[in-house]
mmCIF file of N, CA and C in Angstrom:
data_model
loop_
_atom_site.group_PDB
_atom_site.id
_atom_site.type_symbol
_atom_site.label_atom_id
_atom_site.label_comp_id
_atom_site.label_asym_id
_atom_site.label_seq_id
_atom_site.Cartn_x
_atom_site.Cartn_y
_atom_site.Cartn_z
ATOM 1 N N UNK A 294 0.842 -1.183 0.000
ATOM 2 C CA UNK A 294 0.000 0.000 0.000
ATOM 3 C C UNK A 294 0.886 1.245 0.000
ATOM 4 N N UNK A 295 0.433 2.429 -0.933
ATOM 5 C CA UNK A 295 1.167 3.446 -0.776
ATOM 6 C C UNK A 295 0.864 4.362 0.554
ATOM 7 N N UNK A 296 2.019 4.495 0.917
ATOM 8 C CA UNK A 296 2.103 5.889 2.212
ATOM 9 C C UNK A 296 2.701 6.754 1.906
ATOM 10 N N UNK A 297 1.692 8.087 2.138
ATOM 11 C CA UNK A 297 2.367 9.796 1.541
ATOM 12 C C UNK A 297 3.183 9.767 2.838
ATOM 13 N N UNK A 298 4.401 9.958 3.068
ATOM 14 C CA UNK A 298 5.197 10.335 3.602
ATOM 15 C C UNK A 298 6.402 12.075 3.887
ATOM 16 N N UNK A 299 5.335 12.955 2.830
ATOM 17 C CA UNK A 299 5.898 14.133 2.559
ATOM 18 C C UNK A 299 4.817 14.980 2.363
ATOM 19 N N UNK A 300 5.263 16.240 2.738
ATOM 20 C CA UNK A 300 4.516 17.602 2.228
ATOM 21 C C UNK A 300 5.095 18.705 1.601
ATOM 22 N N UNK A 301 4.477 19.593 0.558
ATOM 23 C CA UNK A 301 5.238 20.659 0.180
ATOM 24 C C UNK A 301 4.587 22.276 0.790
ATOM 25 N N UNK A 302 5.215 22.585 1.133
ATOM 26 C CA UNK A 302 4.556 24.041 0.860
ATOM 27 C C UNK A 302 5.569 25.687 0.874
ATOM 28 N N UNK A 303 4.545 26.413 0.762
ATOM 29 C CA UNK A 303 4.911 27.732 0.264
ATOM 30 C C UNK A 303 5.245 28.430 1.191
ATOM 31 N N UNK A 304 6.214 29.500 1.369
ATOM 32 C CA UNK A 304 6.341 30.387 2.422
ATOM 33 C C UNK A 304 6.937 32.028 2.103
ATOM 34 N N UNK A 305 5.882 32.817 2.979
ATOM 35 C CA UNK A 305 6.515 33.918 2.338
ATOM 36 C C UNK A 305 8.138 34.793 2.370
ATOM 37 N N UNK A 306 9.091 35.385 2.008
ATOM 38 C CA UNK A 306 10.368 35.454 2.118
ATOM 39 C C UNK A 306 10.311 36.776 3.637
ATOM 40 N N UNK A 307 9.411 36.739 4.630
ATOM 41 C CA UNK A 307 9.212 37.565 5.772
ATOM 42 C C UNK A 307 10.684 36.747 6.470
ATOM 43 N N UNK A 308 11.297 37.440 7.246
ATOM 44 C CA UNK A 308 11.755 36.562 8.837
ATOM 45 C C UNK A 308 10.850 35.507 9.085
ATOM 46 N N UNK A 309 9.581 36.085 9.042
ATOM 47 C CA UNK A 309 8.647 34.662 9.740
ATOM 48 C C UNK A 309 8.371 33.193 8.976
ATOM 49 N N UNK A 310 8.796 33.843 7.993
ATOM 50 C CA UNK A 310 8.662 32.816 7.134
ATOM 51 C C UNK A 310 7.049 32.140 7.154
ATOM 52 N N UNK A 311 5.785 32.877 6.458
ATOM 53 C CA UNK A 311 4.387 32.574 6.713
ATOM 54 C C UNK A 311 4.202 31.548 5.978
ATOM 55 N N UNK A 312 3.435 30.744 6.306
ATOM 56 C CA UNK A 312 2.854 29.484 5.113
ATOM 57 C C UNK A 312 1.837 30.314 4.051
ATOM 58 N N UNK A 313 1.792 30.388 3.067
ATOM 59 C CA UNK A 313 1.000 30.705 2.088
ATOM 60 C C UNK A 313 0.458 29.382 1.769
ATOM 61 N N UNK A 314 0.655 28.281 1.283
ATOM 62 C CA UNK A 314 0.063 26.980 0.703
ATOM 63 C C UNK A 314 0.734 25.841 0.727
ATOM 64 N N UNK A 315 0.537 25.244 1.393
ATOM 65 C CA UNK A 315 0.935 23.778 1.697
ATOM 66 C C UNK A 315 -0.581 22.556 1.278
ATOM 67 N N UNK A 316 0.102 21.056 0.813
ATOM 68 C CA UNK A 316 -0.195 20.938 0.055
ATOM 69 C C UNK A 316 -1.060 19.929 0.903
ATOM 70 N N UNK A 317 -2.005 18.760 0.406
ATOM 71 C CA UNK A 317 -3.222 18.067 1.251
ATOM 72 C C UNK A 317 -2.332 16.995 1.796
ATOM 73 N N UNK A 318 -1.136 16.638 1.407
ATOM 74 C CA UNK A 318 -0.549 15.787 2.526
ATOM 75 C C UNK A 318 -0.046 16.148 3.649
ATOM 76 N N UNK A 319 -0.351 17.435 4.251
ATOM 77 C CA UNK A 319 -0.111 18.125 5.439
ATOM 78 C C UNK A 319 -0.439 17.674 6.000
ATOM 79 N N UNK A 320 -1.433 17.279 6.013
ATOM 80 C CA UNK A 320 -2.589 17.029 6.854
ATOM 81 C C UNK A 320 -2.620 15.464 7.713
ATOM 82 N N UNK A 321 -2.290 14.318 6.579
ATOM 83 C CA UNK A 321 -1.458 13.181 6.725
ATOM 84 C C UNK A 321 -0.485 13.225 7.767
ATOM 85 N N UNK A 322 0.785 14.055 7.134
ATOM 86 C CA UNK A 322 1.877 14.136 7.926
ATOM 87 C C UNK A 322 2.091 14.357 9.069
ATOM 88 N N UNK A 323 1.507 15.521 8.866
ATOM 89 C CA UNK A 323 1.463 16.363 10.812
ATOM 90 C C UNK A 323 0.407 17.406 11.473
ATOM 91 N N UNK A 324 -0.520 16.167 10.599
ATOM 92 C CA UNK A 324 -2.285 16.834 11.139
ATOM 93 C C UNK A 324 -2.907 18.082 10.988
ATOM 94 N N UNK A 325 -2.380 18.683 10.586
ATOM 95 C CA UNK A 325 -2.522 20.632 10.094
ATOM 96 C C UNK A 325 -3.848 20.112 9.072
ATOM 97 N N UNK A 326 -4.796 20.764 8.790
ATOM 98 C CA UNK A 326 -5.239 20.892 7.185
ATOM 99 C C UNK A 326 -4.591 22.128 6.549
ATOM 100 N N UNK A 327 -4.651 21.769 5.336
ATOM 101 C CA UNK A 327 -3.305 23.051 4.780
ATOM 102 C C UNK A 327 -3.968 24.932 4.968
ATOM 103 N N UNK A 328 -5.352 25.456 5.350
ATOM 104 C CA UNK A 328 -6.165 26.230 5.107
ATOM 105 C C UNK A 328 -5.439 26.757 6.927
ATOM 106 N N UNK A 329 -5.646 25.597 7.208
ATOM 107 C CA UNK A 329 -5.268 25.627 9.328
ATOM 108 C C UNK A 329 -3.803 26.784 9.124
ATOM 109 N N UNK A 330 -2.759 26.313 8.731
ATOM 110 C CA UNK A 330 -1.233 26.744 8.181
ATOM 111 C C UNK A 330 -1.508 28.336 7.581
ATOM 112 N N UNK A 331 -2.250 28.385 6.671
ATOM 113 C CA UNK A 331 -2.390 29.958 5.443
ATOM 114 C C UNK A 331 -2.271 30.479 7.026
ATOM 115 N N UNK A 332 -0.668 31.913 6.442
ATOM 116 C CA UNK A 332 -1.017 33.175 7.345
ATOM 117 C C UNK A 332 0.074 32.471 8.556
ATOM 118 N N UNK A 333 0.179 31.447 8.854
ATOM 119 C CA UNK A 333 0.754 30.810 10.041
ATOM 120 C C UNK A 333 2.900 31.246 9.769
ATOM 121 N N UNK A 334 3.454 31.395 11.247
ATOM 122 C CA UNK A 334 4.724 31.751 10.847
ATOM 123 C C UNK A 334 5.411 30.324 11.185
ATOM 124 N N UNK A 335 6.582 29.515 9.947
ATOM 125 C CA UNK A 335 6.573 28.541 9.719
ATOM 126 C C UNK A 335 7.374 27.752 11.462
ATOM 127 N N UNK A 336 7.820 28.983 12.052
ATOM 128 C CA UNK A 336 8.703 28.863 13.665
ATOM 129 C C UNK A 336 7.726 28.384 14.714
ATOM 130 N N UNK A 337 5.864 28.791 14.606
ATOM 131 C CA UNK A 337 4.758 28.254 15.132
ATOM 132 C C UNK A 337 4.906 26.803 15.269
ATOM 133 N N UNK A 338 5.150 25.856 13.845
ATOM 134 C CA UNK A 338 5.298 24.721 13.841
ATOM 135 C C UNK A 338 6.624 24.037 13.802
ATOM 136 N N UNK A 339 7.643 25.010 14.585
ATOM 137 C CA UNK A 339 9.184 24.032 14.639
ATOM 138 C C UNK A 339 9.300 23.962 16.145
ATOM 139 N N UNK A 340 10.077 22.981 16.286
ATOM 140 C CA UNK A 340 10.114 22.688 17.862
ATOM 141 C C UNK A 340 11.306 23.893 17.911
ATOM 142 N N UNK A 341 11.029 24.411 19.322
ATOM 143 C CA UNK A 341 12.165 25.048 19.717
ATOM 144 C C UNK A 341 13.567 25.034 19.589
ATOM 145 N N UNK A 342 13.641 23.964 20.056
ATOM 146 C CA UNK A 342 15.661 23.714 19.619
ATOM 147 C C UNK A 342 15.852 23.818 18.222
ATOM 148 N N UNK A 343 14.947 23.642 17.539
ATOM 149 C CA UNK A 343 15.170 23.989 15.725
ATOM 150 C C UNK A 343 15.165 25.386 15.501
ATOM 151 N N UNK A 344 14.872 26.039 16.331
ATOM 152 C CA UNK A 344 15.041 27.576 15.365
ATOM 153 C C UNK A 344 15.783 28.218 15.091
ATOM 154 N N UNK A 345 16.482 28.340 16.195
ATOM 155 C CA UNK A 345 17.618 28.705 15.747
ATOM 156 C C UNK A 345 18.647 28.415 14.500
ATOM 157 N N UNK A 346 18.865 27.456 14.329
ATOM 158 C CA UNK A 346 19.629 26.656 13.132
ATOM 159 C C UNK A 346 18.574 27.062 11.881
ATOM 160 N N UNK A 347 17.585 26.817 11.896
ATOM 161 C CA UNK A 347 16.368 27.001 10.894
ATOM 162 C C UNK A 347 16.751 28.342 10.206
ATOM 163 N N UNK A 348 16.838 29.274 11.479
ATOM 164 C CA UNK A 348 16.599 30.652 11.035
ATOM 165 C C UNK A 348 17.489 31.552 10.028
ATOM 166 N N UNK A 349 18.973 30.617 10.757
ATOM 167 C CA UNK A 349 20.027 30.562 9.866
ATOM 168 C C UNK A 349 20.196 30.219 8.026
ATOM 169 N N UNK A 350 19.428 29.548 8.235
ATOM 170 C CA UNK A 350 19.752 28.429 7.011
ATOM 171 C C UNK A 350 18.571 29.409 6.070
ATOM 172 N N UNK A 351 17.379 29.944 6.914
ATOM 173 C CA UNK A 351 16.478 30.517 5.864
ATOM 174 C C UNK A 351 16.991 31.842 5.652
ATOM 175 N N UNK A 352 17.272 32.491 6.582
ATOM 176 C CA UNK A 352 18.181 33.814 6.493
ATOM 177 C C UNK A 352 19.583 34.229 5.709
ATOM 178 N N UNK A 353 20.151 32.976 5.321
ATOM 179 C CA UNK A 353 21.080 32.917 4.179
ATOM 180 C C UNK A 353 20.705 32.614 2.930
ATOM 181 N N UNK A 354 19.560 31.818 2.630
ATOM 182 C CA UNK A 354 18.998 31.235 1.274
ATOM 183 C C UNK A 354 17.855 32.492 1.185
ATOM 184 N N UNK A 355 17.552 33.364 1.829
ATOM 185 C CA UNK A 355 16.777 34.350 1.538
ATOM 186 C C UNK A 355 17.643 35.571 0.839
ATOM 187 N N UNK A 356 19.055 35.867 1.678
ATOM 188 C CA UNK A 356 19.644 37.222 1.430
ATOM 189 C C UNK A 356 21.100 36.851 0.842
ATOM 190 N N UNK A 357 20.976 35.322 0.471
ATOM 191 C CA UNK A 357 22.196 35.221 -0.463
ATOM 192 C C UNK A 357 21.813 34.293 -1.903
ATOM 193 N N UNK A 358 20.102 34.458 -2.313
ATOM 194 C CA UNK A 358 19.723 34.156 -3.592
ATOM 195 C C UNK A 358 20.347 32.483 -3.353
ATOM 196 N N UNK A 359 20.565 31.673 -2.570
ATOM 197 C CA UNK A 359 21.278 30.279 -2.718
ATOM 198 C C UNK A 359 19.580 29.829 -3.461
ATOM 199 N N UNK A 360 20.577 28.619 -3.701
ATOM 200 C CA UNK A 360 19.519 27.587 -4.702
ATOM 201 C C UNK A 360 18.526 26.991 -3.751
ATOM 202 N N UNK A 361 19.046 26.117 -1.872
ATOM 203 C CA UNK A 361 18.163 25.577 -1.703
ATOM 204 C C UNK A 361 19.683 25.025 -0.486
ATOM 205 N N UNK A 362 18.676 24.991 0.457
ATOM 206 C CA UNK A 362 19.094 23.805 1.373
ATOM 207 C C UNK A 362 18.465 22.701 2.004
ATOM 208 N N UNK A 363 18.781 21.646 3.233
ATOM 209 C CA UNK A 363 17.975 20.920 3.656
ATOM 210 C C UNK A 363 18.724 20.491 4.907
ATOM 211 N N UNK A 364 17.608 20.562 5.586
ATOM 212 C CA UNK A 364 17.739 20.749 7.540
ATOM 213 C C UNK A 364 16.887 19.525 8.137
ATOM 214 N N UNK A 365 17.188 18.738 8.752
ATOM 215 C CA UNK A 365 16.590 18.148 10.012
ATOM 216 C C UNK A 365 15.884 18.916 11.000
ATOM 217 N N UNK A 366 14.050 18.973 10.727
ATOM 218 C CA UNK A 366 13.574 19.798 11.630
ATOM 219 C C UNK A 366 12.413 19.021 12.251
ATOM 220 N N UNK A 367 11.869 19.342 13.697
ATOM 221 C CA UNK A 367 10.806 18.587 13.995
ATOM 222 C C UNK A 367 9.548 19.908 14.248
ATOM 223 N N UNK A 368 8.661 18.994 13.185
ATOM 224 C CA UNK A 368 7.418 19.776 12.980
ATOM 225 C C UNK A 368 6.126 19.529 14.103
ATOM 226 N N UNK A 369 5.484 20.227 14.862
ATOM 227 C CA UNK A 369 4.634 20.267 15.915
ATOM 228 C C UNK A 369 3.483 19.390 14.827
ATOM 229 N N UNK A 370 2.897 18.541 15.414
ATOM 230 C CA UNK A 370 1.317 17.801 14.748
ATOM 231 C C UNK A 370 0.508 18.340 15.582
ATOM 232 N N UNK A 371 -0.530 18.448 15.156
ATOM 233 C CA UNK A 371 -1.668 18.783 15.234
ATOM 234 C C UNK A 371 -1.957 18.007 16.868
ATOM 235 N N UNK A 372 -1.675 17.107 17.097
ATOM 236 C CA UNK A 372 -1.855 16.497 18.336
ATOM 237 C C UNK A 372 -1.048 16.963 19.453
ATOM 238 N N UNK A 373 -0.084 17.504 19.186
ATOM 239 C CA UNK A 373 1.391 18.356 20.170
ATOM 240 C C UNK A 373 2.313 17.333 20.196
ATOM 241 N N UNK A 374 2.446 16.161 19.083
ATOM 242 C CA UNK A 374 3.569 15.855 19.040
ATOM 243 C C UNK A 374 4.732 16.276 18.215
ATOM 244 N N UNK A 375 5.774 15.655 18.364
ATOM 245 C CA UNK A 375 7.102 15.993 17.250
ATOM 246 C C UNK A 375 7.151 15.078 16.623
ATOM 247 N N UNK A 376 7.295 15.409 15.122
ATOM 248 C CA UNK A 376 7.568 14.804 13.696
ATOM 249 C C UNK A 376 8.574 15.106 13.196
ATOM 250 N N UNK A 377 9.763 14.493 13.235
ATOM 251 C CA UNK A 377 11.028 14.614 13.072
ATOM 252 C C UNK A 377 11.002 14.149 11.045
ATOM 253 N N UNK A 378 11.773 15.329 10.506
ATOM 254 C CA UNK A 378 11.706 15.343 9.028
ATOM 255 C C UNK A 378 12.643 15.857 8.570
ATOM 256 N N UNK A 379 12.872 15.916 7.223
ATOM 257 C CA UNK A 379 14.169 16.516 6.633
ATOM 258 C C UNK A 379 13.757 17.280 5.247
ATOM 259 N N UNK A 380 13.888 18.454 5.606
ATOM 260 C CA UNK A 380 13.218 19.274 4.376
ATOM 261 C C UNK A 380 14.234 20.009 3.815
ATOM 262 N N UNK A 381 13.666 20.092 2.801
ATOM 263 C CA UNK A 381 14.478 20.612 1.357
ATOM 264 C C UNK A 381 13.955 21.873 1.006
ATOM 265 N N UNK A 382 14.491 23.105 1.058
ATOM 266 C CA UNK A 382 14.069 24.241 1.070
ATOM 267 C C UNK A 382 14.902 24.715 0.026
ATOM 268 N N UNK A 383 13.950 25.535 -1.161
ATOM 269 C CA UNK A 383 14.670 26.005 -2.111
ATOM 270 C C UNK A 383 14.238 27.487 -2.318
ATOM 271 N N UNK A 384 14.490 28.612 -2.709
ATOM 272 C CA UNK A 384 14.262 29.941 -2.557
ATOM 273 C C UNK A 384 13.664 29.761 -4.465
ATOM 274 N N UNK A 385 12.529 30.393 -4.505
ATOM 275 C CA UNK A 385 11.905 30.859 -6.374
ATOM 276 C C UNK A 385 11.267 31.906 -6.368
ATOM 277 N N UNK A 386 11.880 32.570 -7.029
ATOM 278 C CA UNK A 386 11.037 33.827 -7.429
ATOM 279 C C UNK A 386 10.538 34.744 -5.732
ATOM 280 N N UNK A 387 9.483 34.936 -5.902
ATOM 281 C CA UNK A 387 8.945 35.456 -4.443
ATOM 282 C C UNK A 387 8.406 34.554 -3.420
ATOM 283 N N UNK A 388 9.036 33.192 -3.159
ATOM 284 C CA UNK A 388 8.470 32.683 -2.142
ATOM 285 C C UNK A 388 9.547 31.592 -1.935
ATOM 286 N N UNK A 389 9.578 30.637 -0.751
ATOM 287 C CA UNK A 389 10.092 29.646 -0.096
ATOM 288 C C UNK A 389 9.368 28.141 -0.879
ATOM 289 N N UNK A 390 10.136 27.647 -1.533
ATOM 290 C CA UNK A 390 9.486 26.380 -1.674
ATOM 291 C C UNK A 390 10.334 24.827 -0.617
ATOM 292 N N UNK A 391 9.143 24.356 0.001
ATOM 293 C CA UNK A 391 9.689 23.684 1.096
ATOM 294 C C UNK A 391 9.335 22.044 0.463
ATOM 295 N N UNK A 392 9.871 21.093 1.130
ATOM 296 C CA UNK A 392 9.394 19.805 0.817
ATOM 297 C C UNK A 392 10.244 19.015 1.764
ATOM 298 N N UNK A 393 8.888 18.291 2.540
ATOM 299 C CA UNK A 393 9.465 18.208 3.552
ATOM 300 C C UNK A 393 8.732 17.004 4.022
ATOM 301 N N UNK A 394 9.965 15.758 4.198
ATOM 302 C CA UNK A 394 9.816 14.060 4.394
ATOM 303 C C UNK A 394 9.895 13.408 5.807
ATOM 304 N N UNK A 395 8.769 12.788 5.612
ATOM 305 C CA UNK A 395 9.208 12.442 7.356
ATOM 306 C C UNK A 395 10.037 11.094 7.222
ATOM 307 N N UNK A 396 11.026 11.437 8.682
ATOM 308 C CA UNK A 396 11.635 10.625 8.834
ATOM 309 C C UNK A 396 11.545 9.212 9.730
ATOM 310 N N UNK A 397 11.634 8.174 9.255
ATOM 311 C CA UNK A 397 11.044 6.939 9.861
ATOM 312 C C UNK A 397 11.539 6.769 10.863
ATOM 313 N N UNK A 398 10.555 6.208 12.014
ATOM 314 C CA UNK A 398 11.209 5.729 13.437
ATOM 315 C C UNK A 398 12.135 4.636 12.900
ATOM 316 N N UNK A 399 13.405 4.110 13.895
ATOM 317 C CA UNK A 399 13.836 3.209 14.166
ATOM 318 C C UNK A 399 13.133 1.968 13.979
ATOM 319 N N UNK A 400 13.629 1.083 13.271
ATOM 320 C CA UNK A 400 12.973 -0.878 13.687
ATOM 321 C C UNK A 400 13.242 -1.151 14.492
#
């Protein structure tokens, strides 16, 4: 059986980095519906110890035009747990394009 294991979405190039549109496997992933996210600042849904590093990585791919990076971040679910993932963040035109995989527990 197939399992969506990823989500993409949009973010605006603010500090806050806002969700503009994320995509219906959000919702799957880490319980958000993507409408929940619109307007939301993307640091709302990173666990604390991630922001810092986060902020970095978006704050250089914002004000140094880079192509794209990808960070180990854990995303808050909808339930208040952590969803540990590895997203691929690429800077286009006027917005943040994110894509972002969860990472499997241990066997």
């Amino acid at each position: 059986m197939f399992k969506v294991d990823n989500f993409i979405s949009f973010h605006d190039l603010t500090p806050d980095a806002k969700f503009l549109w994320s995509s219906s496997s959000t919702t799957t992933c880490i319980g958000w519906e993507p409408e929940e996210l619109e307007g939301v600042p993307a640091y709302d849904v990173i666990h604390p110890d991630d922001i810092a590093y986060i902020k970095v990585a978006h704050g250089e791919n914002v004000l140094n035009d880079m192509v794209g990076s990808q960070v180990m971040v854990r995303f808050k679910h909808k339930d208040g747990s952590w969803i540990p993932c590895m997203a691929l963040f690429s800077l286009c035109y006027d917005y943040i394009v994110t894509c972002s995989s969860l990472i499997p527990e241990s066997e």
